[in-house]
Amino acid sequence: MKTNLPSFLIWLCVALLGAAAVGGIALNRGEAVNALWFISAALCVYAIAYRFYAAWIAATVLCIDATRATPAERLNNGRDFMPTNRWVVFGHHFAAIAGPGPLIGPTLAAQFGYLPGTLWILVGAVLGGCVQDMVTLFFSMRRDGRSLGQMARDELGSIGGSAALIATFLIMVILIAVLGLVVVNAMKHSPWATSTVAATIPIAMLVGLYMYKLRPGRVLEGSALGVILLLLAVAGGGWIDQQAGLRELFDHPGLPLAFAIIGYGFAAAILPVWLLLAPRDYLSTFMKLGTMILLALAIIWLRPEIKMPALTQFVDGSGPIFGGKLFPFVFITIACGAISGFHALIASGTTPKLLANERDIPMIGYGGMALESFVAIMAMIAATVLDPGVYFAINSPAGVVGQTAAEAVATISAWGFPVSVEQMNLLARQMGETTLFARTGGAPSLAVGMASIFGSAFGTHLLALWYHFAIMFEALFILTTLDAGTRVGRFMLQDLLGNVWKPMGRTSWYPSVLFSSAVVVSAWGYFLYIGVIDPNGGVNILWPLFGISNQILAAIALCVATGILVKSGKLRYAWITALPLAWLIVITSTATWQKISSDDPRIGFLAAAHSLSDKLAAGVLPPDKAAVAPQLIFNMQLDAVLALFFAALLWLIVIDMLRVCARHLRGRPVPPLSEAPHHVTQLEEAWQRD
């Protein structure tokens, strides 16, 4: 008892500090809340959850075995399966899962106030998102790194499994298309961001060659080389932006950038993982973590006050940024910051093929998601330290607040959030932009918030530099998810095709690699193309579908995990996945129903299509919008069909999972567990001998 007393006292202090911080955020009314409480609450909650909840799940529920050979060791082929240093895997995994969701979602959800989103980010992550990532990674590793869809087919049978295979693949296509669209919009006509992002590709290949061919195992040397080159690329991007001749080489509209990203996605899917994907994601992680740590230190140093109220009047669904009430749309909008189905695809795609030992599963799975949730907290802070009037002026569409600056500030000020034209013009000049009005999508306002914090800590004369650095940072955050997602999509399609012709299911057979990669890239490339040529930006139509489908995908992953736990004789522990699954079923079903049936054009897909169709028929649309109206109408109708289809597949999978569990508990035949046989790891024996 004496030995454990210091540890007990330390964790007691952490728990008390975390409780005080969460209570201060949740209960404070009428007084300004310091951003330091957000960081304190997040760090304490994540630390306690990782130390106790994740450790209990790993030891008691999953029974992780450090002596068991992983697929990376048993199936090592130097291309897709390869034992990799756990820090490199962590870097790759975090870079792959941390896309636009933890950055953009909390920023958009701040229209409801800081409280709902912050609480969901904290609670949803430790009880849902982190658990989903860890158990999916574990079950995939125990099944030779199989994809989520294939695990569903093996464990639930042909009906639920086939539905899961189709749903996961189609949702994956939508998710990657949205990722590509966000990064195109961030890089469009931005030579600085475009040149820096482009430079990361040859840098990653050089680091991959260095660590795996020239100096095998020298992770620190390769990391130092990569970080130095990456910082030089960032600085070089600013220099290129000032050179008229070079600037033109990287100043492109959306369509050429979209084709470049499509080409990059194909290359990332077919090249060996050690050459491009792992080192690029590993290096991008340094920039992501470095920026987040720097932002956290700046917040701790400055202790800025949160200016957004805890709750705004827009919880009733009248919000200017997106329509819909607090429930269920705060959960759909934040998505990746709390729980993300996309993570399950990474955890059952590239990561289980690289991990050298099962004991690293909690760090990679649970820890990686906790870190992403912390990124979401940073995004929430960056959005809510802005004056609310500035926040709404940047994020509100012109169609809602008015076409002119004067109309916009009058509308926003009437809501009770005062802002002036002079204030917005000064802010735009400080950020090096011509205007910041109606810069919808979340990325610009997040960049302004980050730049404001960095500027206050390190000098306001560098605001333009910090703003463009933040825009570039967001683009890198997203692109690393796109390349890993494309590779996972390739694995998923190969699993599907393998059920038709077995050679196509061999993940390293090159004809299958080329064919499946081309199909996946063509599929999401089509939706990316449609989004880029959409004059309204594409994101406005695709983001709600992105949020719903992402949460549906998380529910599918938790369905599979719950079914495996029950079939493994662990019914009493099935609640760890069943509880977040039940919550996701409720919010996705409610959101889907509202997006389809609502007669409010700002909420319902079909209502928006009907409204636009009526305006087109009446001839009241301006010529430029009338020209693209048929395409916009089709896209809205397609969104409605896809949302309904995804929800129907989810319910089919849930019902089939419950059927399989009921049959197992009654002693009736069910598909057997598809876990691979136990093999003692030779790597572990070698480490013990050393």
XYZ file of C-alpha atoms in Angstrom:
690
model
C 0.000 0.000 0.000
C 2.864 2.343 0.815
C 4.419 1.704 -2.581
C 1.208 2.678 -4.393
C 0.415 5.715 -2.241
C 2.405 8.277 -4.301
C 0.836 7.003 -7.516
C -2.621 7.087 -5.926
C -2.144 10.667 -4.749
C -0.896 11.796 -8.160
C -3.871 10.314 -9.981
C -6.243 11.672 -7.340
C -4.891 15.166 -8.005
C -5.280 14.648 -11.755
C -8.886 13.529 -11.255
C -9.720 16.481 -9.006
C -8.124 18.959 -11.414
C -9.982 17.424 -14.353
C -13.301 17.496 -12.477
C -12.766 21.134 -11.500
C -11.878 22.092 -15.082
C -14.860 20.309 -16.620
C -17.140 21.764 -13.941
C -15.788 25.248 -14.582
C -16.486 24.913 -18.307
C -19.944 23.410 -17.876
C -21.311 25.469 -14.975
C -19.812 28.903 -15.574
C -22.472 31.421 -16.592
C -22.209 35.164 -17.009
C -18.429 35.256 -16.575
C -15.672 34.815 -19.119
C -14.094 31.351 -19.183
C -10.339 31.092 -19.544
C -9.100 28.825 -22.351
C -6.654 27.262 -19.897
C -9.559 25.356 -18.357
C -10.200 23.649 -21.712
C -6.622 22.394 -21.928
C -6.604 21.280 -18.287
C -9.883 19.416 -18.688
C -8.755 17.689 -21.878
C -5.340 16.583 -20.608
C -6.754 15.245 -17.332
C -9.641 13.397 -18.982
C -7.394 11.794 -21.609
C -4.707 10.846 -19.063
C -7.167 9.147 -16.711
C -8.994 7.373 -19.537
C -5.750 6.070 -21.067
C -4.199 5.011 -17.763
C -7.238 3.163 -16.437
C -9.991 2.567 -19.012
C -7.752 1.737 -21.973
C -5.476 -0.401 -19.804
C -8.455 -2.327 -18.421
C -9.878 -2.975 -21.892
C -6.495 -4.097 -23.216
C -5.766 -6.459 -20.315
C -9.212 -7.769 -19.386
C -11.458 -7.490 -22.446
C -9.054 -7.935 -25.356
C -6.353 -9.927 -23.517
C -3.508 -8.467 -25.570
C -0.625 -10.938 -25.979
C 2.858 -9.463 -26.461
C 4.278 -12.883 -27.374
C 1.973 -13.349 -30.361
C 3.343 -12.778 -33.882
C 1.519 -9.974 -35.700
C 0.500 -10.030 -39.394
C 3.338 -7.582 -40.093
C 5.801 -10.262 -38.984
C 4.105 -13.409 -40.309
C 3.105 -11.969 -43.702
C 6.047 -9.607 -44.188
C 6.417 -8.870 -47.907
C 8.260 -5.558 -47.782
C 5.334 -3.756 -49.401
C 2.069 -3.777 -47.440
C 3.018 -6.031 -44.507
C 6.190 -4.932 -42.751
C 7.199 -4.716 -39.053
C 7.787 -1.029 -38.438
C 9.086 1.020 -35.528
C 6.122 1.809 -33.289
C 6.794 5.552 -33.309
C 6.812 5.542 -37.100
C 3.537 3.578 -37.014
C 2.094 6.027 -34.504
C 3.089 8.911 -36.748
C 1.599 7.233 -39.811
C -1.594 6.257 -37.971
C -2.163 9.675 -36.432
C -1.449 11.459 -39.699
C -3.858 9.118 -41.500
C -6.773 9.522 -39.082
C -6.357 13.259 -38.385
C -8.105 14.822 -41.361
C -10.438 17.814 -41.603
C -12.929 16.562 -39.012
C -11.097 17.573 -35.794
C -10.249 20.948 -37.334
C -13.338 21.940 -39.310
C -16.081 20.162 -37.348
C -15.556 21.910 -33.970
C -15.103 25.243 -35.742
C -18.486 24.945 -37.465
C -20.209 23.541 -34.363
C -19.135 26.621 -32.380
C -22.251 28.348 -33.768
C -24.126 26.546 -30.951
C -21.693 27.941 -28.334
C -18.570 26.438 -26.817
C -20.234 24.093 -24.294
C -22.049 21.383 -26.336
C -19.162 20.701 -28.683
C -16.529 20.685 -25.946
C -18.407 18.189 -23.776
C -19.074 15.888 -26.742
C -15.427 16.007 -27.821
C -14.269 14.924 -24.342
C -16.927 12.330 -23.500
C -17.388 10.973 -27.005
C -13.680 10.400 -27.488
C -12.797 8.493 -24.313
C -15.961 6.335 -24.288
C -16.532 5.964 -28.030
C -13.882 7.058 -30.499
C -10.809 5.780 -28.662
C -12.517 2.468 -27.866
C -13.636 1.978 -31.469
C -10.138 2.617 -32.816
C -8.427 0.291 -30.342
C -10.795 -2.679 -30.615
C -10.954 -2.439 -34.418
C -7.154 -2.415 -34.614
C -6.970 -5.419 -32.282
C -9.564 -7.492 -34.112
C -8.021 -6.699 -37.504
C -4.535 -7.709 -36.315
C -5.930 -10.985 -34.997
C -7.395 -11.570 -38.482
C -4.330 -10.988 -40.669
C -5.023 -7.272 -41.089
C -8.399 -7.777 -42.784
C -10.524 -4.769 -43.646
C -13.608 -3.807 -41.655
C -15.948 -4.976 -44.409
C -14.251 -8.342 -44.747
C -14.313 -8.861 -40.975
C -18.052 -8.145 -41.038
C -18.545 -10.766 -43.747
C -16.455 -13.349 -41.902
C -18.025 -12.777 -38.485
C -21.652 -11.888 -39.254
C -22.262 -13.921 -42.384
C -23.174 -13.134 -45.959
C -26.138 -10.781 -45.357
C -24.750 -8.353 -42.794
C -21.234 -8.844 -44.087
C -22.155 -8.012 -47.675
C -24.076 -4.936 -46.510
C -21.052 -3.831 -44.473
C -18.685 -4.372 -47.411
C -20.852 -2.273 -49.716
C -21.535 0.430 -47.122
C -17.917 0.829 -46.032
C -16.631 1.043 -49.574
C -19.233 3.570 -50.768
C -18.870 5.676 -47.624
C -15.110 5.558 -48.077
C -15.475 7.021 -51.567
C -17.563 9.924 -50.226
C -15.158 10.563 -47.346
C -12.086 10.715 -49.586
C -13.856 12.976 -52.081
C -14.715 15.446 -49.313
C -11.137 15.310 -48.019
C -9.844 16.079 -51.497
C -12.340 18.894 -51.945
C -11.370 20.573 -48.678
C -7.659 20.455 -49.499
C -8.247 21.762 -53.037
C -10.177 24.712 -51.625
C -7.388 25.359 -49.109
C -4.625 25.280 -51.775
C -6.542 27.036 -54.555
C -4.610 30.120 -55.745
C -2.227 29.757 -52.791
C 1.333 29.272 -54.140
C 2.740 29.117 -50.624
C 0.553 26.217 -49.511
C 0.724 24.415 -52.868
C 4.523 24.544 -53.135
C 5.001 23.434 -49.521
C 2.578 20.514 -49.798
C 4.169 19.469 -53.106
C 7.627 19.528 -51.518
C 6.575 17.061 -48.815
C 6.282 14.273 -51.408
C 9.954 14.085 -52.547
C 11.033 14.800 -48.964
C 9.032 11.800 -47.733
C 10.480 9.532 -50.427
C 14.015 10.660 -49.522
C 13.392 9.938 -45.826
C 11.871 6.563 -46.700
C 14.935 5.605 -48.720
C 17.198 6.859 -45.928
C 15.492 4.933 -43.104
C 14.798 1.700 -44.962
C 17.650 1.413 -47.484
C 20.572 3.763 -46.771
C 20.519 3.723 -42.945
C 18.042 1.008 -41.863
C 16.640 1.513 -38.399
C 18.133 4.997 -37.913
C 14.793 6.542 -37.037
C 16.197 9.579 -35.229
C 18.531 10.429 -38.095
C 15.767 10.074 -40.660
C 13.390 12.089 -38.494
C 15.901 14.921 -38.053
C 16.572 15.002 -41.798
C 12.861 15.065 -42.585
C 12.003 17.780 -40.055
C 14.811 20.048 -41.272
C 13.760 19.622 -44.900
C 10.106 20.148 -43.970
C 10.860 23.423 -42.186
C 12.937 24.522 -45.162
C 9.965 23.694 -47.412
C 7.696 25.883 -45.288
C 10.168 28.757 -45.422
C 10.762 28.148 -49.109
C 7.035 28.327 -49.775
C 6.958 31.842 -48.374
C 9.943 32.787 -50.545
C 8.298 31.305 -53.656
C 5.162 33.292 -52.894
C 7.199 36.489 -53.217
C 8.832 35.581 -56.565
C 6.669 36.552 -59.524
C 8.088 33.937 -61.893
C 8.026 31.023 -59.434
C 4.703 32.070 -57.962
C 2.935 31.436 -61.266
C 4.159 27.823 -61.287
C 2.190 27.091 -58.112
C -0.774 29.456 -58.561
C -3.568 27.231 -59.870
C -7.376 27.127 -59.816
C -9.209 24.184 -58.356
C -9.444 21.832 -61.334
C -5.685 21.365 -62.040
C -5.100 20.857 -58.315
C -7.880 18.252 -58.255
C -6.247 16.292 -61.076
C -2.880 16.540 -59.300
C -4.408 15.166 -56.106
C -6.071 12.348 -58.050
C -2.685 11.427 -59.530
C -1.046 11.594 -56.130
C -3.748 9.360 -54.635
C -3.080 6.712 -57.297
C 0.674 6.834 -56.643
C 0.175 6.583 -52.878
C -2.004 3.494 -53.348
C 0.443 1.514 -55.511
C 3.905 2.469 -54.205
C 5.459 0.455 -51.342
C 4.223 1.794 -48.013
C 7.781 2.394 -46.742
C 8.664 4.605 -49.716
C 5.938 7.251 -49.568
C 2.965 6.648 -47.291
C 4.611 5.841 -43.931
C 7.456 8.402 -44.064
C 5.213 11.156 -45.457
C 2.582 10.637 -42.776
C 5.314 10.280 -40.152
C 6.843 13.626 -41.162
C 3.473 15.330 -41.422
C 2.818 14.228 -37.863
C 5.780 16.307 -36.694
C 4.203 19.394 -38.213
C 0.783 18.544 -36.832
C 1.981 17.768 -33.323
C 4.496 20.605 -33.346
C 1.835 23.122 -34.303
C -0.655 21.794 -31.751
C 1.961 21.807 -28.970
C 2.994 25.342 -29.939
C -0.661 26.400 -29.924
C -1.219 24.803 -26.510
C 1.881 26.515 -25.081
C 0.723 29.859 -26.500
C -2.704 29.371 -24.880
C -1.080 28.467 -21.555
C 1.141 31.548 -21.809
C -1.606 33.971 -22.886
C -4.578 32.407 -21.079
C -7.043 34.005 -23.528
C -10.690 34.317 -22.604
C -13.398 32.474 -24.522
C -15.589 35.150 -26.132
C -18.285 32.898 -27.568
C -21.148 32.268 -25.092
C -21.650 28.785 -23.691
C -24.913 28.484 -25.626
C -26.178 30.692 -28.446
C -29.721 31.271 -29.648
C -28.960 29.039 -32.636
C -29.446 25.815 -30.659
C -33.048 26.015 -31.939
C -31.906 25.194 -35.481
C -31.855 28.711 -36.938
C -28.062 28.885 -37.208
C -26.602 30.853 -40.123
C -23.706 28.470 -40.804
C -25.796 25.316 -41.141
C -29.410 24.508 -40.389
C -30.513 22.031 -37.751
C -31.065 21.896 -33.995
C -28.421 21.161 -31.383
C -29.579 17.534 -31.331
C -28.517 15.726 -33.448
C -26.441 18.097 -35.570
C -23.721 19.031 -33.082
C -22.733 15.343 -33.037
C -22.916 15.002 -36.812
C -20.926 18.189 -37.420
C -18.057 17.508 -35.011
C -17.764 13.851 -36.072
C -14.030 13.063 -36.125
C -13.189 15.032 -32.978
C -15.174 12.563 -30.861
C -15.708 9.378 -32.905
C -15.005 8.698 -36.557
C -15.806 5.703 -38.703
C -12.958 6.652 -41.014
C -10.553 5.693 -38.220
C -11.897 2.140 -38.285
C -10.854 1.896 -41.927
C -7.302 2.968 -41.073
C -7.239 0.702 -38.005
C -8.282 -2.206 -40.237
C -6.315 -1.080 -43.283
C -2.687 0.029 -43.244
C -1.901 0.171 -39.500
C -2.454 -3.514 -38.575
C -0.132 -4.474 -41.415
C 2.725 -2.447 -39.895
C 2.488 -2.952 -36.137
C 5.226 -5.256 -34.819
C 3.746 -6.097 -31.401
C 0.257 -6.273 -29.899
C 1.367 -4.423 -26.763
C 1.503 -1.228 -28.843
C -2.224 -1.389 -29.666
C -3.371 0.878 -26.775
C -0.791 3.526 -27.647
C -1.620 3.499 -31.362
C -5.384 2.951 -31.178
C -6.579 4.609 -27.978
C -3.725 7.120 -27.684
C -3.870 8.184 -31.313
C -7.573 9.016 -31.094
C -7.098 10.841 -27.766
C -4.491 12.992 -29.455
C -6.868 13.768 -32.319
C -9.544 14.712 -29.812
C -7.055 17.143 -28.253
C -6.616 18.674 -31.714
C -10.404 19.180 -31.788
C -10.224 20.962 -28.419
C -7.534 23.259 -29.844
C -9.767 23.987 -32.837
C -12.700 24.795 -30.555
C -10.527 27.219 -28.578
C -9.186 28.885 -31.734
C -12.735 29.427 -33.006
C -14.244 30.685 -29.748
C -11.513 33.152 -28.740
C -12.555 35.234 -31.746
C -15.161 37.935 -31.255
C -18.469 36.181 -32.024
C -19.307 38.876 -34.572
C -16.046 38.191 -36.416
C -16.646 34.436 -36.224
C -20.119 34.714 -37.781
C -18.975 37.265 -40.386
C -16.319 34.833 -41.633
C -18.430 31.675 -41.578
C -21.928 32.861 -42.535
C -22.826 32.530 -46.246
C -23.641 35.697 -48.140
C -27.065 34.270 -48.955
C -27.917 34.340 -45.238
C -26.358 37.578 -43.966
C -26.380 39.684 -47.144
C -24.326 40.177 -50.275
C -22.566 43.363 -49.153
C -20.347 44.011 -46.137
C -22.784 46.577 -44.771
C -25.703 44.150 -44.977
C -23.670 41.393 -43.334
C -22.557 43.441 -40.319
C -26.077 44.813 -39.852
C -27.562 41.298 -39.821
C -24.924 39.846 -37.496
C -25.051 42.818 -35.120
C -28.839 42.415 -34.931
C -28.258 38.889 -33.591
C -26.467 40.421 -30.616
C -22.919 39.910 -31.910
C -21.646 43.390 -32.828
C -19.115 43.728 -35.658
C -18.219 46.545 -38.045
C -17.045 46.813 -41.637
C -13.921 48.642 -40.469
C -13.103 45.849 -38.017
C -13.383 43.179 -40.711
C -11.384 45.205 -43.255
C -8.567 45.754 -40.745
C -8.531 42.054 -39.882
C -8.350 41.098 -43.580
C -5.369 43.419 -44.126
C -3.603 41.989 -41.078
C -4.086 38.451 -42.436
C -2.879 39.420 -45.908
C -6.294 38.869 -47.487
C -8.574 41.167 -49.468
C -11.696 40.149 -47.543
C -12.751 37.658 -44.872
C -16.519 37.989 -45.308
C -18.413 34.802 -46.151
C -15.318 32.577 -46.127
C -17.422 29.541 -45.309
C -16.173 26.057 -44.552
C -14.441 26.603 -41.217
C -10.834 26.619 -42.432
C -10.389 30.429 -42.764
C -11.907 31.219 -39.357
C -9.794 28.508 -37.739
C -6.703 29.997 -39.395
C -7.661 33.480 -38.154
C -8.102 32.140 -34.617
C -4.758 30.328 -34.678
C -3.016 33.350 -36.183
C -4.504 35.608 -33.516
C -3.194 33.369 -30.725
C 0.244 32.965 -32.310
C 0.392 36.680 -33.108
C -0.398 37.662 -29.530
C 2.288 35.287 -28.239
C 5.038 35.856 -30.806
C 4.314 39.216 -32.420
C 1.307 40.759 -34.152
C 3.481 42.000 -37.027
C 3.639 38.359 -38.228
C -0.132 37.839 -38.416
C -0.134 37.335 -42.199
C 2.651 34.770 -41.871
C 0.819 32.878 -39.148
C -2.458 32.956 -41.097
C -0.948 31.435 -44.232
C 1.043 28.959 -42.164
C -2.237 27.832 -40.572
C -3.903 27.443 -43.978
C -0.963 25.339 -45.169
C -1.031 23.354 -41.918
C -4.698 22.525 -42.477
C -3.992 21.399 -46.047
C -1.247 19.052 -44.845
C -3.528 17.752 -42.111
C -6.076 16.726 -44.706
C -3.865 15.410 -47.494
C -2.171 12.816 -45.311
C -5.599 11.355 -44.576
C -6.458 11.299 -48.265
C -3.453 9.184 -49.265
C -3.944 6.648 -46.478
C -7.671 6.548 -47.224
C -7.008 5.772 -50.870
C -4.790 2.856 -49.900
C -7.413 1.564 -47.473
C -10.028 1.894 -50.220
C -7.804 -0.245 -52.410
C -7.624 -2.927 -49.709
C -11.400 -2.831 -49.313
C -12.031 -3.227 -53.032
C -9.546 -6.089 -53.207
C -11.432 -7.816 -50.384
C -14.673 -7.344 -52.331
C -13.203 -8.592 -55.614
C -11.548 -11.504 -53.813
C -15.005 -12.903 -53.081
C -15.577 -13.087 -56.846
C -12.102 -14.171 -57.999
C -9.575 -15.113 -55.315
C -6.411 -13.749 -57.006
C -7.937 -10.248 -56.903
C -8.056 -10.516 -53.123
C -4.267 -10.847 -52.850
C -3.298 -7.386 -51.612
C 0.228 -7.563 -53.060
C -0.541 -9.068 -56.491
C 0.401 -6.204 -58.772
C -2.344 -6.567 -61.434
C -4.890 -6.453 -58.622
C -3.083 -3.493 -57.026
C -3.143 -1.453 -60.243
C -6.730 -2.291 -61.185
C -8.260 -1.757 -57.740
C -6.283 1.456 -57.195
C -7.494 2.859 -60.511
C -11.121 2.031 -59.688
C -10.961 3.595 -56.203
C -9.239 6.759 -57.403
C -11.662 7.105 -60.315
C -14.642 6.757 -57.974
C -13.656 9.438 -55.472
C -12.056 11.484 -58.236
C -15.458 11.786 -59.930
C -17.094 13.218 -56.820
C -14.084 15.477 -56.286
C -14.434 16.770 -59.856
C -18.148 17.453 -59.363
C -17.411 19.313 -56.129
C -14.626 21.419 -57.630
C -16.683 22.636 -60.581
C -19.642 23.425 -58.293
C -19.736 27.260 -58.056
C -21.037 26.984 -54.489
C -17.869 25.217 -53.394
C -19.170 21.659 -53.108
C -18.486 21.416 -49.371
C -21.877 22.951 -48.540
C -23.578 20.004 -50.208
C -21.178 17.217 -49.266
C -20.259 18.062 -45.642
C -23.619 17.046 -44.073
C -23.452 13.766 -45.973
C -19.838 13.426 -44.835
C -20.842 13.790 -41.175
C -23.769 11.364 -41.354
C -21.906 8.708 -43.333
C -18.850 8.985 -41.093
C -20.922 8.308 -37.968
C -22.765 5.486 -39.725
C -19.406 3.932 -40.554
C -18.415 4.172 -36.878
C -21.654 2.399 -35.968
C -20.837 -0.389 -38.443
C -17.395 -0.822 -36.865
C -18.922 -1.015 -33.386
C -21.484 -3.543 -34.695
C -18.702 -5.827 -35.863
C -16.772 -5.397 -32.605
C -19.851 -6.114 -30.481
C -20.620 -9.237 -32.478
C -17.063 -10.532 -32.091
C -17.071 -9.876 -28.330
C -20.328 -11.794 -27.876
C -19.137 -14.709 -30.032
C -15.867 -14.770 -28.071
C -17.779 -15.469 -24.845
C -17.364 -11.937 -23.513
C -20.999 -10.874 -23.331
C -20.484 -9.160 -19.977
C -17.921 -6.844 -21.595
C -19.880 -6.141 -24.783
C -21.235 -2.907 -23.295
C -17.942 -1.130 -24.025
C -18.877 -1.136 -27.723
C -22.665 -1.597 -27.452
C -23.294 1.651 -25.550
C -21.561 3.990 -28.049
C -23.162 1.926 -30.833
C -26.649 2.586 -29.455
C -25.946 6.320 -29.240
C -24.656 6.452 -32.817
C -27.714 4.590 -34.102
C -29.960 7.206 -32.482
C -28.130 10.282 -33.777
C -27.500 8.969 -37.313
C -31.077 7.763 -37.756
C -32.464 11.063 -36.455
C -30.135 13.168 -38.612
C -30.845 11.097 -41.720
C -34.597 11.368 -41.210
C -34.400 15.133 -40.784
C -32.106 15.610 -43.797
C -34.572 13.667 -45.950
C -37.987 14.660 -44.582
C -37.527 18.249 -43.394
C -39.416 20.839 -45.424
C -36.859 23.506 -44.467
C -34.550 24.030 -47.496
C -31.657 24.786 -45.141
C -31.995 21.322 -43.565
C -33.629 18.867 -45.960
C -31.808 17.698 -49.083
C -35.050 17.193 -51.017
C -36.550 20.451 -49.742
C -33.489 22.323 -50.976
C -33.721 20.592 -54.357
C -37.444 21.437 -54.672
C -36.874 25.059 -53.667
C -34.111 25.517 -56.216
C -36.171 23.732 -58.885
C -39.105 26.056 -58.270
C -36.869 29.132 -58.539
C -35.367 27.801 -61.765
C -38.810 27.202 -63.249
C -39.960 30.682 -62.193
C -36.927 32.257 -63.854
C -35.896 34.198 -60.745
C -32.337 32.833 -60.578
C -29.445 34.941 -61.917
C -27.917 33.547 -65.140
C -24.756 32.146 -63.504
C -26.717 30.195 -60.899
C -29.378 29.107 -63.381
C -26.658 27.516 -65.515
C -25.536 25.176 -62.716
C -28.927 24.759 -60.988
C -29.726 21.385 -62.665
C -26.415 19.997 -61.423
C -26.990 21.334 -57.898
C -30.498 19.858 -57.864
C -29.121 16.470 -58.939
C -26.425 16.582 -56.247
C -28.965 17.337 -53.506
C -31.204 14.498 -54.669
C -28.191 12.184 -54.827
C -27.253 13.157 -51.260
C -30.764 12.221 -50.096
C -30.602 8.843 -51.834
C -27.145 8.069 -50.449
C -28.056 9.106 -46.900
C -31.159 6.898 -46.963
C -29.201 4.014 -48.499
C -26.449 4.238 -45.874
C -28.992 4.354 -43.033
C -30.842 1.331 -44.449
C -27.591 -0.629 -44.677
C -26.745 0.301 -41.078
C -30.048 -1.022 -39.783
C -29.618 -4.191 -41.827
C -26.174 -4.733 -40.262
C -27.458 -3.993 -36.742
C -30.345 -6.434 -37.098
C -28.050 -9.102 -38.532
C -25.542 -8.587 -35.707
C -28.311 -8.978 -33.123
C -29.502 -12.121 -34.925
C -26.015 -13.665 -34.852
C -25.555 -12.769 -31.175
C -28.950 -14.246 -30.254
C -28.195 -17.485 -32.127
C -24.811 -17.765 -30.416
C -26.285 -17.238 -26.953
C -28.900 -19.940 -27.685
C -26.211 -22.381 -28.774
C -27.210 -22.359 -32.449
C -24.727 -22.401 -35.349
C -23.149 -19.054 -36.292
C -20.184 -18.162 -38.492
C -17.080 -19.272 -36.592
C -14.537 -16.797 -35.269
C -12.053 -16.062 -38.044
C -9.112 -15.299 -35.771
C -5.759 -16.475 -37.146
C -3.870 -19.225 -35.275
C -1.437 -18.224 -32.549
C 2.230 -18.078 -33.534
C 4.995 -17.104 -31.156
C 6.770 -13.993 -32.339
C 10.372 -14.410 -33.367
C 10.873 -10.683 -33.046
C 10.009 -10.827 -29.368
C 12.389 -13.747 -28.851
C 15.147 -11.806 -30.580
C 14.478 -8.764 -28.385
C 14.586 -10.962 -25.264
C 17.920 -12.482 -26.355
C 19.326 -9.031 -27.002
